[in-house]
mmCIF file of C-alpha atoms in Angstrom:
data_model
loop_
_atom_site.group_PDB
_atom_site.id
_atom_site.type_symbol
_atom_site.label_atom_id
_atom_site.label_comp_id
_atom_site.label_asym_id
_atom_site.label_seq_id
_atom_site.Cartn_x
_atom_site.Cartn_y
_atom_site.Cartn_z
ATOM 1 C CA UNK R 243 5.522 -10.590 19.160
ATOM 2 C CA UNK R 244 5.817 -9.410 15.477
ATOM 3 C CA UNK R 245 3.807 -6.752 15.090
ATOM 4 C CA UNK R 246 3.226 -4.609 11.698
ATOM 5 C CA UNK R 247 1.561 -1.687 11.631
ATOM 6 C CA UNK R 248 -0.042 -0.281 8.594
ATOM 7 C CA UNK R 249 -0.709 2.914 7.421
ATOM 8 C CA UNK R 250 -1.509 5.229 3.941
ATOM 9 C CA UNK R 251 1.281 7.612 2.538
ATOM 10 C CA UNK R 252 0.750 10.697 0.120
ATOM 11 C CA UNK R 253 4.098 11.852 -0.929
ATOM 12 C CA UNK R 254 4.558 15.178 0.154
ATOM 13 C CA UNK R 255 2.257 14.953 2.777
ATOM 14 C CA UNK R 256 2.885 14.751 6.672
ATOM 15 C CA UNK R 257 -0.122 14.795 9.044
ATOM 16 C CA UNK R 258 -1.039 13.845 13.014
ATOM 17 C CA UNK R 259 -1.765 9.804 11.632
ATOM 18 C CA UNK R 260 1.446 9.905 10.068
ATOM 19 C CA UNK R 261 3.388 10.872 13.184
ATOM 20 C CA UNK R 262 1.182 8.101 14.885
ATOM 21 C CA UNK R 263 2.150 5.611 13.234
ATOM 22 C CA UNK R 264 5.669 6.347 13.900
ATOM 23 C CA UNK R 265 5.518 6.647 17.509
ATOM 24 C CA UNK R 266 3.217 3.876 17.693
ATOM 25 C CA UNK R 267 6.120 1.409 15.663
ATOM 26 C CA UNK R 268 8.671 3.392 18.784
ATOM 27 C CA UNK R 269 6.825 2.697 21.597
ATOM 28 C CA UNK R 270 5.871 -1.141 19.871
ATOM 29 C CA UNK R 271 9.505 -1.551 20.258
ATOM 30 C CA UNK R 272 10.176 -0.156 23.655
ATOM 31 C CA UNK R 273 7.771 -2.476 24.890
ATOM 32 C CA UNK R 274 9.718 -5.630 23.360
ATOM 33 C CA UNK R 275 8.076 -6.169 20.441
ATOM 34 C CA UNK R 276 9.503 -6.519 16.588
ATOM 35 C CA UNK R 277 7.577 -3.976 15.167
ATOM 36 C CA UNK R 278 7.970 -2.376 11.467
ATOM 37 C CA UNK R 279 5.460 0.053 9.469
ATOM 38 C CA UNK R 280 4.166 -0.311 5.924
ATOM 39 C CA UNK R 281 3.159 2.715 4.316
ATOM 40 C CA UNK R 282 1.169 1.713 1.333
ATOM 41 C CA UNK R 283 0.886 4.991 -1.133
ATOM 42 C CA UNK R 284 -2.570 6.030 -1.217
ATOM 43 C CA UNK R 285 -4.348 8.306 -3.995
ATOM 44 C CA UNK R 286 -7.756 10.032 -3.988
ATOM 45 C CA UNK R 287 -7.979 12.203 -6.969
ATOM 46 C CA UNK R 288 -9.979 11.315 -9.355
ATOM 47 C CA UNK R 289 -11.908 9.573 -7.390
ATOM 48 C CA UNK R 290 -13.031 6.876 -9.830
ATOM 49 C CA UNK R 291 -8.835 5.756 -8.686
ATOM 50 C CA UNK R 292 -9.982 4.716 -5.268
ATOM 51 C CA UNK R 293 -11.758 1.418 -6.578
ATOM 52 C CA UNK R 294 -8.229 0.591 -7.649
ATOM 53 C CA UNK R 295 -6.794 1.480 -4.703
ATOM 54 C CA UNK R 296 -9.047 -0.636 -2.673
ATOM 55 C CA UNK R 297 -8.545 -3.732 -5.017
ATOM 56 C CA UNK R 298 -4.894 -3.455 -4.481
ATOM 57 C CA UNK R 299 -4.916 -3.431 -0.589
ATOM 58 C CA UNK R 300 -7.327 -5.999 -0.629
ATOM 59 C CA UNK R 301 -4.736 -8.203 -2.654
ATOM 60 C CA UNK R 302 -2.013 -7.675 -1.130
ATOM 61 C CA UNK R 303 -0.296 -10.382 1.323
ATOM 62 C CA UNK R 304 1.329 -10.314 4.638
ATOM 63 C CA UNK R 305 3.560 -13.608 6.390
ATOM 64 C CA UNK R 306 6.396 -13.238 9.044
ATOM 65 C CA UNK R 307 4.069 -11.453 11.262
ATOM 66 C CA UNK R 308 2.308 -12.233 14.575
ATOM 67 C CA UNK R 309 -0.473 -9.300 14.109
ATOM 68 C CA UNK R 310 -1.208 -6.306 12.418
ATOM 69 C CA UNK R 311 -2.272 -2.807 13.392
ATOM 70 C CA UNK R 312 -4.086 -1.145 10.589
ATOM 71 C CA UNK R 313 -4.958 2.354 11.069
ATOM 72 C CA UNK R 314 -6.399 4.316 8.219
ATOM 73 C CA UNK R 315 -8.432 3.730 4.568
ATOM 74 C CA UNK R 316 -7.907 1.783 2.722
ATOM 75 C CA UNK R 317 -4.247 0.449 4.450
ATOM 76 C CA UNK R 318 -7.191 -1.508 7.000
ATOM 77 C CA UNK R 319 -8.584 -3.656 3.474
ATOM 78 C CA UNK R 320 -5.155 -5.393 4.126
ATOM 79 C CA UNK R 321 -6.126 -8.871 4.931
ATOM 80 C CA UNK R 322 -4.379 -10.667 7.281
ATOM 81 C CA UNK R 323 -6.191 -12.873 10.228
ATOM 82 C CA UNK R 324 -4.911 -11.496 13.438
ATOM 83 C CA UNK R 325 -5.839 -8.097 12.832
ATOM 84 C CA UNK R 326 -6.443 -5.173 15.115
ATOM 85 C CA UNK R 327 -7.610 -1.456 14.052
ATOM 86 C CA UNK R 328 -7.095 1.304 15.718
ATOM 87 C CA UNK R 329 -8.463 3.709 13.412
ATOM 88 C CA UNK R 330 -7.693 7.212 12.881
ATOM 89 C CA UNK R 331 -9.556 7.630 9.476
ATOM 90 C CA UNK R 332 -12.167 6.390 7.415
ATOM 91 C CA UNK R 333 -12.672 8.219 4.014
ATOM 92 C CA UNK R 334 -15.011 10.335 5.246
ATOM 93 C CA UNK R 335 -16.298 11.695 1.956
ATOM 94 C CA UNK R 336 -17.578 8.437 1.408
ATOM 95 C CA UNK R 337 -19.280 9.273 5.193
ATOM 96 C CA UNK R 338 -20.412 12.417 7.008
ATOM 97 C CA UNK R 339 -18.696 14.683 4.315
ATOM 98 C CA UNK R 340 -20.443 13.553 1.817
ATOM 99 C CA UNK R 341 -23.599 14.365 4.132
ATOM 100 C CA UNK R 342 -22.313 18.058 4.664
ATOM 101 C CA UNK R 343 -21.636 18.119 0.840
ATOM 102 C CA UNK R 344 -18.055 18.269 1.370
ATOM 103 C CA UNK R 345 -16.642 15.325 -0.750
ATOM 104 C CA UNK R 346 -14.513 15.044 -4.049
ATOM 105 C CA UNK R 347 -16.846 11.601 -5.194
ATOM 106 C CA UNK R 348 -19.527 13.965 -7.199
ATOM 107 C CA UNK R 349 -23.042 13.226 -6.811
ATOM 108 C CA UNK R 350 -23.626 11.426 -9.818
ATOM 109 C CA UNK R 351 -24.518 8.101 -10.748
ATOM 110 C CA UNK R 352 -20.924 6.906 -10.572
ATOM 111 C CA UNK R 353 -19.841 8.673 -8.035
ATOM 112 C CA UNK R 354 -22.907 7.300 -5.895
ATOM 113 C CA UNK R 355 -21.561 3.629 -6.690
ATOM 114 C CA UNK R 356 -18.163 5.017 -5.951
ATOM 115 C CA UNK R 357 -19.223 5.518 -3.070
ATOM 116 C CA UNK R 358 -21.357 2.460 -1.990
ATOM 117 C CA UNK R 359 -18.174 0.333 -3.218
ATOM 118 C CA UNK R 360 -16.206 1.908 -0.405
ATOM 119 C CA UNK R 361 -18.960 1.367 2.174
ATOM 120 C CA UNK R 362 -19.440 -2.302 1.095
ATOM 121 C CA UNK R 363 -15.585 -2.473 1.510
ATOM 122 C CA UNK R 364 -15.401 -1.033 4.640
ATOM 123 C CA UNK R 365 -17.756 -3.282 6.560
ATOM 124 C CA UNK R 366 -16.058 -6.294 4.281
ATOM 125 C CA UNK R 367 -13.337 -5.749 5.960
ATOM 126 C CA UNK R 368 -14.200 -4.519 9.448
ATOM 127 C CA UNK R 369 -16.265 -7.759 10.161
ATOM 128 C CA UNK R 370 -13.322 -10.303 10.693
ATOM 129 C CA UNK R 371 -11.209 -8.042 12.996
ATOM 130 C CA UNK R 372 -9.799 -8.883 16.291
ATOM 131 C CA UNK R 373 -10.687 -5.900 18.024
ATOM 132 C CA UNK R 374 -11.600 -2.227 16.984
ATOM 133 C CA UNK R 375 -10.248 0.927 18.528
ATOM 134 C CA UNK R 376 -10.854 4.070 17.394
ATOM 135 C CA UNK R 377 -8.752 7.233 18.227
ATOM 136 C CA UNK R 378 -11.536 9.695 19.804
ATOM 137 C CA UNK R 379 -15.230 10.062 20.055
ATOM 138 C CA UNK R 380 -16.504 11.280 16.902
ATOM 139 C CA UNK R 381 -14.892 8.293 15.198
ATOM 140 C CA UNK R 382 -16.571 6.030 17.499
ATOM 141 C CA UNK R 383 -20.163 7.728 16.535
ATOM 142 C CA UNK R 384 -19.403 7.824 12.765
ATOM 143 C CA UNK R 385 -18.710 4.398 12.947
ATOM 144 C CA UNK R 386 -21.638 3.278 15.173
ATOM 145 C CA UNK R 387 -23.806 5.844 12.517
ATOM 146 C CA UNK R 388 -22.690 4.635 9.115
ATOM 147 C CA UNK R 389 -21.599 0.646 9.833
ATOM 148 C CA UNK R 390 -23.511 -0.267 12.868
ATOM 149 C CA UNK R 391 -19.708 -1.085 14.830
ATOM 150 C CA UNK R 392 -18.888 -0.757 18.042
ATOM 151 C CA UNK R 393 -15.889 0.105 19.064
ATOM 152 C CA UNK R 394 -13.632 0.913 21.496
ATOM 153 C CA UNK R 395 -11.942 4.810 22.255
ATOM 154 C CA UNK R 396 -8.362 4.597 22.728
ATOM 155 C CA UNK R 397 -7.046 7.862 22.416
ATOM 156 C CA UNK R 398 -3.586 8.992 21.017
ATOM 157 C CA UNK R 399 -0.846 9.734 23.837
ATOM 158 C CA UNK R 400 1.257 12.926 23.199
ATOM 159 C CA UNK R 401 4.633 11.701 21.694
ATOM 160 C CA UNK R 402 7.027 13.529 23.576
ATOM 161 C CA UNK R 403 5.770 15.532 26.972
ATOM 162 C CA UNK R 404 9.102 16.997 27.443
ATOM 163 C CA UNK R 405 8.825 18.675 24.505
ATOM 164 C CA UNK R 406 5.939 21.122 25.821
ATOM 165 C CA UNK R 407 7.306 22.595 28.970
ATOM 166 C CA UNK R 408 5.091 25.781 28.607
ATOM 167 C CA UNK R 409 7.375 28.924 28.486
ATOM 168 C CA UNK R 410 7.209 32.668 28.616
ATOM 169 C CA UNK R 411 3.559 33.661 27.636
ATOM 170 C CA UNK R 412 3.942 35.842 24.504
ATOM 171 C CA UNK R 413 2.235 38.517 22.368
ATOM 172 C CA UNK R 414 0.893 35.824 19.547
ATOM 173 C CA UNK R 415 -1.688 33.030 19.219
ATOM 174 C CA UNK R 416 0.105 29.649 17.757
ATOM 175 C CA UNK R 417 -2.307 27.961 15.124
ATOM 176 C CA UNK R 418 0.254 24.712 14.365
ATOM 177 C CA UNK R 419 -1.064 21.537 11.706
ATOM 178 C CA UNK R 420 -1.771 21.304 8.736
ATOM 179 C CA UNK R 421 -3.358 23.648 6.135
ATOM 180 C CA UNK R 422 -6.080 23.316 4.198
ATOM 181 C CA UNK R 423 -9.609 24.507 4.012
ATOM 182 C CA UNK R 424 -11.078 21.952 6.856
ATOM 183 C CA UNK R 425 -8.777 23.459 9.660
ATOM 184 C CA UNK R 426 -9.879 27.067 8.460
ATOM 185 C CA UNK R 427 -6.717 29.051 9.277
ATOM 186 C CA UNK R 428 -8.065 31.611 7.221
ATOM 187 C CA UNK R 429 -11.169 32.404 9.718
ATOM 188 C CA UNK R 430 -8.311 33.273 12.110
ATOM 189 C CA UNK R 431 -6.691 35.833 9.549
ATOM 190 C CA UNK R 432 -10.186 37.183 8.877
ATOM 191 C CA UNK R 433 -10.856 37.633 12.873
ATOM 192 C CA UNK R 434 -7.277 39.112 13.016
ATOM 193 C CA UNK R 435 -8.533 42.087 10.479
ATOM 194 C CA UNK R 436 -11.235 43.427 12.572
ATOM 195 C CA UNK R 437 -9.081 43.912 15.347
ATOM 196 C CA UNK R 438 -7.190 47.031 16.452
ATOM 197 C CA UNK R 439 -3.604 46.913 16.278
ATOM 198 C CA UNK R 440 -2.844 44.744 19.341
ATOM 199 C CA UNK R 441 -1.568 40.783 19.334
ATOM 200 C CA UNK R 442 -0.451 38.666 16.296
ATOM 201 C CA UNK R 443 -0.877 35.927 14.824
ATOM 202 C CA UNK R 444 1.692 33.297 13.859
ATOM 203 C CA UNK R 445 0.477 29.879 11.663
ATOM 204 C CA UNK R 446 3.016 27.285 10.702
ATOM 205 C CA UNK R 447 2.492 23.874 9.473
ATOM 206 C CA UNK R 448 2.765 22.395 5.910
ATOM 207 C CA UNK R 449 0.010 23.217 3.028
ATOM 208 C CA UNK R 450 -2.100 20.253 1.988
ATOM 209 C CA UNK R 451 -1.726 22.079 -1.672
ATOM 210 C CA UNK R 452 -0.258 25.173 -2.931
ATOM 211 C CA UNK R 453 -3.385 26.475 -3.386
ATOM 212 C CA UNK R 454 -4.102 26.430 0.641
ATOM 213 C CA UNK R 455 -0.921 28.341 1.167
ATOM 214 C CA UNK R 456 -1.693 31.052 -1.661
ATOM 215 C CA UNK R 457 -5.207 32.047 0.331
ATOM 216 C CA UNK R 458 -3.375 32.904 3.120
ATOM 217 C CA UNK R 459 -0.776 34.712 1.631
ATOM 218 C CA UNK R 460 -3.694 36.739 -0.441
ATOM 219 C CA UNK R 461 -5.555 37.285 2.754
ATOM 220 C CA UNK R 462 -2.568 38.764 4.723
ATOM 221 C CA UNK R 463 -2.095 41.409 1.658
ATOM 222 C CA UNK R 464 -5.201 41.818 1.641
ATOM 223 C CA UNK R 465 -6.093 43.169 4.985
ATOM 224 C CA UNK R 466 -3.044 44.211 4.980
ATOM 225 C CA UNK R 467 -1.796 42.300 8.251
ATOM 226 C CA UNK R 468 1.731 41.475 7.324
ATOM 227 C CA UNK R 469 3.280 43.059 10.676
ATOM 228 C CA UNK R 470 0.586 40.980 12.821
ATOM 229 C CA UNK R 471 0.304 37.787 11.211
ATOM 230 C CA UNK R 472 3.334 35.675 10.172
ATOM 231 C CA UNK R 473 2.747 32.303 8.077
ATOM 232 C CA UNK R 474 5.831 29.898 8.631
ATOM 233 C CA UNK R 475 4.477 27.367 6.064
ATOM 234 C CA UNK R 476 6.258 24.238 4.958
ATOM 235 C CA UNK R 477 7.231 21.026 6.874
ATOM 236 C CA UNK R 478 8.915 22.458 10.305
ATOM 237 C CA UNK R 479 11.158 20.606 12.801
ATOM 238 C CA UNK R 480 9.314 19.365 15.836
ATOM 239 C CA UNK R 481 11.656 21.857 18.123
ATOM 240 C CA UNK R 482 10.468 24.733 15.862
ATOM 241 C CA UNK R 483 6.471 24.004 16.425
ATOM 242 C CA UNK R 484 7.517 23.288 19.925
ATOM 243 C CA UNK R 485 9.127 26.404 20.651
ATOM 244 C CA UNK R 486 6.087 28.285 18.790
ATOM 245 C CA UNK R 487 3.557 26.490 20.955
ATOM 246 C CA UNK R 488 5.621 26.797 24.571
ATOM 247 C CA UNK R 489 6.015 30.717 23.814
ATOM 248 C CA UNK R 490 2.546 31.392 22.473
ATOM 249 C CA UNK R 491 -0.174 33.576 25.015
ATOM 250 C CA UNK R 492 -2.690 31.316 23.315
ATOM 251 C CA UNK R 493 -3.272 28.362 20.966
ATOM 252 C CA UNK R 494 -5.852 28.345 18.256
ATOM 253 C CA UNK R 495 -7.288 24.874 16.178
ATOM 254 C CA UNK R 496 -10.114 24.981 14.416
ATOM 255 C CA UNK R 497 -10.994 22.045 12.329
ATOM 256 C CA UNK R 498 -13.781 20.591 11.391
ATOM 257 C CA UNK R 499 -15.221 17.476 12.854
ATOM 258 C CA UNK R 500 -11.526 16.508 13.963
ATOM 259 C CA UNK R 501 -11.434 12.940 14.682
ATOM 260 C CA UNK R 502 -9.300 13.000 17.845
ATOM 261 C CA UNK R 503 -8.119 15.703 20.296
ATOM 262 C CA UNK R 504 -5.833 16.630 17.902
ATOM 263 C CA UNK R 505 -2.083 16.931 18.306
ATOM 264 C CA UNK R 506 -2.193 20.579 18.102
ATOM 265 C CA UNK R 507 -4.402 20.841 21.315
ATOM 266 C CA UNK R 508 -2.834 18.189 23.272
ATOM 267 C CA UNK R 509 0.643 19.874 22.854
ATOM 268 C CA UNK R 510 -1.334 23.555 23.620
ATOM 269 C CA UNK R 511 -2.529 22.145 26.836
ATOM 270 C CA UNK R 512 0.819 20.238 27.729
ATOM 271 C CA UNK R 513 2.668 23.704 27.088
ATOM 272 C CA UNK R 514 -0.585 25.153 29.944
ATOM 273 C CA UNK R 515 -1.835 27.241 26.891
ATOM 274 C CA UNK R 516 -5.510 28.542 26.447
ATOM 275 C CA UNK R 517 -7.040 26.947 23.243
ATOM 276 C CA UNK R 518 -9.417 28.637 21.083
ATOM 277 C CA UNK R 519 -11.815 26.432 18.955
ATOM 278 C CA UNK R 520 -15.609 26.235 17.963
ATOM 279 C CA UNK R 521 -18.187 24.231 18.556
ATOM 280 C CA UNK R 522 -17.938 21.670 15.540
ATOM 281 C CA UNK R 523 -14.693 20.858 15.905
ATOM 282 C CA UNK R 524 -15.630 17.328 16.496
ATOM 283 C CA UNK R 525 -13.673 15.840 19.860
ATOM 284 C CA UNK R 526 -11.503 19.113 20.915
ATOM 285 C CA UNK R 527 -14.847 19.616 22.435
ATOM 286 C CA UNK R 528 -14.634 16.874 24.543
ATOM 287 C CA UNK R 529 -11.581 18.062 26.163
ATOM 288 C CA UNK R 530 -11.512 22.341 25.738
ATOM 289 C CA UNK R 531 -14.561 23.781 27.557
ATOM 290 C CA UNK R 532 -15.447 26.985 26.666
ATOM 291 C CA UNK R 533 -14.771 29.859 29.908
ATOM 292 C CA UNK R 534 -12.920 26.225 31.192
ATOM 293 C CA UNK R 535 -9.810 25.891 29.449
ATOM 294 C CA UNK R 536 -10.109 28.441 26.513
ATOM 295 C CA UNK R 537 -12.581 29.385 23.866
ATOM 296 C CA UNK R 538 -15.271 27.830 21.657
ATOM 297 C CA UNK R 539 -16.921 29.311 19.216
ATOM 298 C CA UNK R 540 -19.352 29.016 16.643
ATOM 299 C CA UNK R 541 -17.461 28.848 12.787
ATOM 300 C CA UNK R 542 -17.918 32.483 12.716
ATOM 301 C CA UNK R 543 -15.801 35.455 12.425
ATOM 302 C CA UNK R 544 -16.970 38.080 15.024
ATOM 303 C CA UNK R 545 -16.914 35.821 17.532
ATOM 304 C CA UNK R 546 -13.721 34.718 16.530
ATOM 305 C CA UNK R 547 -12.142 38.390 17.074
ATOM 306 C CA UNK R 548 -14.441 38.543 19.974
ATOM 307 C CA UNK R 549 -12.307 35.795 21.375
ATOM 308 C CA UNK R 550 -8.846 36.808 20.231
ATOM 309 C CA UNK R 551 -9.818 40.281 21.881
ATOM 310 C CA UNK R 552 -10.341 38.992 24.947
ATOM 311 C CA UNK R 553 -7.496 36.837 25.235
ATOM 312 C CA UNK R 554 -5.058 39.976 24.254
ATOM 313 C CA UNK R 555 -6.797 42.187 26.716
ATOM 314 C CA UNK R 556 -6.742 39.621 29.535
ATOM 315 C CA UNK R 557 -3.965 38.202 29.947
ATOM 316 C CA UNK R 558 -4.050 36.825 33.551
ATOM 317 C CA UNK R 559 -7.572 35.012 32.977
ATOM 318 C CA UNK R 560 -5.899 33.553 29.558
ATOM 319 C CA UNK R 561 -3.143 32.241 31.531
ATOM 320 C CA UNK R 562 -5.487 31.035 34.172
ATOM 321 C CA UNK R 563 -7.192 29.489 31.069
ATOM 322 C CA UNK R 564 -4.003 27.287 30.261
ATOM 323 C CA UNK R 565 -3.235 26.120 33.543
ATOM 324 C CA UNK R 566 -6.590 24.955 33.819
ATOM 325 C CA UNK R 567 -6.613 23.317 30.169
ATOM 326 C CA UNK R 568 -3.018 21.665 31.309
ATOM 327 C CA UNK R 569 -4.485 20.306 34.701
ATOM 328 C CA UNK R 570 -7.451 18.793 32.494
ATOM 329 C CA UNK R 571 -5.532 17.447 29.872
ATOM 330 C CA UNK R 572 -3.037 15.559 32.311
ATOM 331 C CA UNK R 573 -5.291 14.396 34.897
ATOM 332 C CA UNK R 574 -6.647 12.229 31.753
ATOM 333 C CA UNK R 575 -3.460 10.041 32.037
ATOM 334 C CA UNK R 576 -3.566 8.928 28.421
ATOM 335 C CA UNK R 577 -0.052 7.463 27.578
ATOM 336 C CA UNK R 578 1.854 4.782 25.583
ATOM 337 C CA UNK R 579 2.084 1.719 28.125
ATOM 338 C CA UNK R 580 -1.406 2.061 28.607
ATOM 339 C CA UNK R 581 -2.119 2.284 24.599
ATOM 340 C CA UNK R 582 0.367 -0.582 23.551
ATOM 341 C CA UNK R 583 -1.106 -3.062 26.439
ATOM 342 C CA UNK R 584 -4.858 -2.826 24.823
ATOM 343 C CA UNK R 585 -3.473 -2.935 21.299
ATOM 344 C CA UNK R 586 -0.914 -6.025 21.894
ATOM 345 C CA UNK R 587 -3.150 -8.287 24.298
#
């Protein structure tokens, strides 16, 4: 079968649906199918643009192909009539960040039509496909809560297993992904200040902005942490965040509301590393249990250090803590035969 998948691209910009996409296309292939990826360059700010954006997914046209996998807004508007979606995002400040008052679309008359136009677009387009998969739990809920779908979980498989052997257990917690405000690396500097001088912290990943990366910087100076916390920020080979996570005592991923289990925690639990999280982190909940396999918190920062203390101090029940996160995580069997079956029926 000819199969294209299709997915949104920010130049500059690398993220967990971007490396789906790819392995998806891989694994497409490995299972005998011609498979290519679009990547249609996607805008939000202002966000008066993303009525334009919309309008130009919604004309575009696709032949030669025997089905499409969409994945993300608005790359899904793409009409085409064998469609499946397996969706990692919606634009959720048109969604539940708007409801937690988190959006860029202001709350003005405009930006209220702004954002009825993407609602109205998004069920427009959800009604003729083939099937609908999301990527994790909270996805499935949001959908169910805003558009009255249902849909089907089909969670993303780890890309490379290999990859995460696990390794010496060191004297850091790895925070890996991207950074920006919603995945609140800077609650983990904060926690880091109000302990004594034991354990460190390293975070590497790429900055959504420059801005992102500057409050980090300016919160290492200022609690003046720069022996204990190192920030390796920029885009980083996958051996690089692979050796971070396999020699890490701990791994650490707070975001907010995350859509899936995250690629961060699925490699942390591959590697049999503890996780620490909190408690509206959206589906790491689902599969780190807190005392289980690791930590979760609420979003605040004594409990935080309460947390990284603990893991420091006890090092045999945090390694305990990762073998147990690793047997979980595994015994889920969530790989890509199983994933490219469902979306290639």
């Amino acid at each position: 079968m000819k199969i294209l998948v299709v997915n949104n691209m920010v130049p500059g910009m690398r993220g967990g649906a971007e490396e789906l996409a790819d392995q998806l296309v891989l694994n497409l292939r490995k299972a005998g199918h011609e498979s290519e990826l679009l990547r249609v360059p996607f805008t939000w700010e202002p966000a008066e643009r993303i009525v334009e954006e919309m309008v130009m997914c919604r004309n575009m046209q696709i032949n030669n192909v025997d089905r499409v996998i969409a994945m993300k807004f608005p790359a899904y508007m793409i009409p085409f009539p064998e469609k499946v979606l397996w969706l990692a995002h919606q634009y959720r400040q048109a969604y539940d960040l708007w409801d937690a008052g988190q959006s860029n679309i202001a709350d003005t008359p405009e930006g209220r039509q702004i954002r009825a136009a993407i609602i109205e677009a998004d069920n427009a387009a959800f009604e003729p496909v083939k099937d609908i998969f999301v990527v994790g739990r909270t996805v499935q809920e949001r959908l169910l809560h805003y558009n009255r779908l249902q849909s089907t979980v089909l969670r993303a498989p780890l890309n490379d297993e290999t990859m995460y052997p696990g390794g010496p257990y060191g004297d850091y917690v790895f925070a890996g992904g991207r950074i920006n405000s919603g995945k609140r690396q800077h609650r983990l500097i904060e926690a880091m200040a109000r302990l004594p001088g034991t354990g460190r912290l390293v975070i590497a990943g790429p900055a959504d902005t420059p801005g992102d990366a500057d409050r980090l910087r300016a919160l290492v100076e200022k609690h003046r942490l720069g022996d204990r916390v190192t920030l390796d920020i920029g885009f980083l080979p996958r051996q690089k965040i692979a050796d971070y996570a396999n020699n890490a005592l701990a791994c650490a991923y707070l975001p907010f509301a995350e859509d899936s289990y995250g690629y961060v925690t699925m490699e942390a639990c591959q590697a049999r590393k503890a996780v620490l999280t909190v408690n509206d982190s959206g589906d790491l909940t689902e599969l780190i249990h807190d005392g289980v396999h690791g930590w979760v918190c609420d979003d605040d920062t004594d409990q935080l250090a309460a947390a990284l203390s603990e893991l420091f101090a006890n090092r045999a029940r945090t390694v305990e803590l990762g073998n147990a996160a690793h047997a979980h995580w595994t015994g889920k069997n969530i790989n890509w035969t199983t994933t490219v079956e469902a979306l290639a029926r």
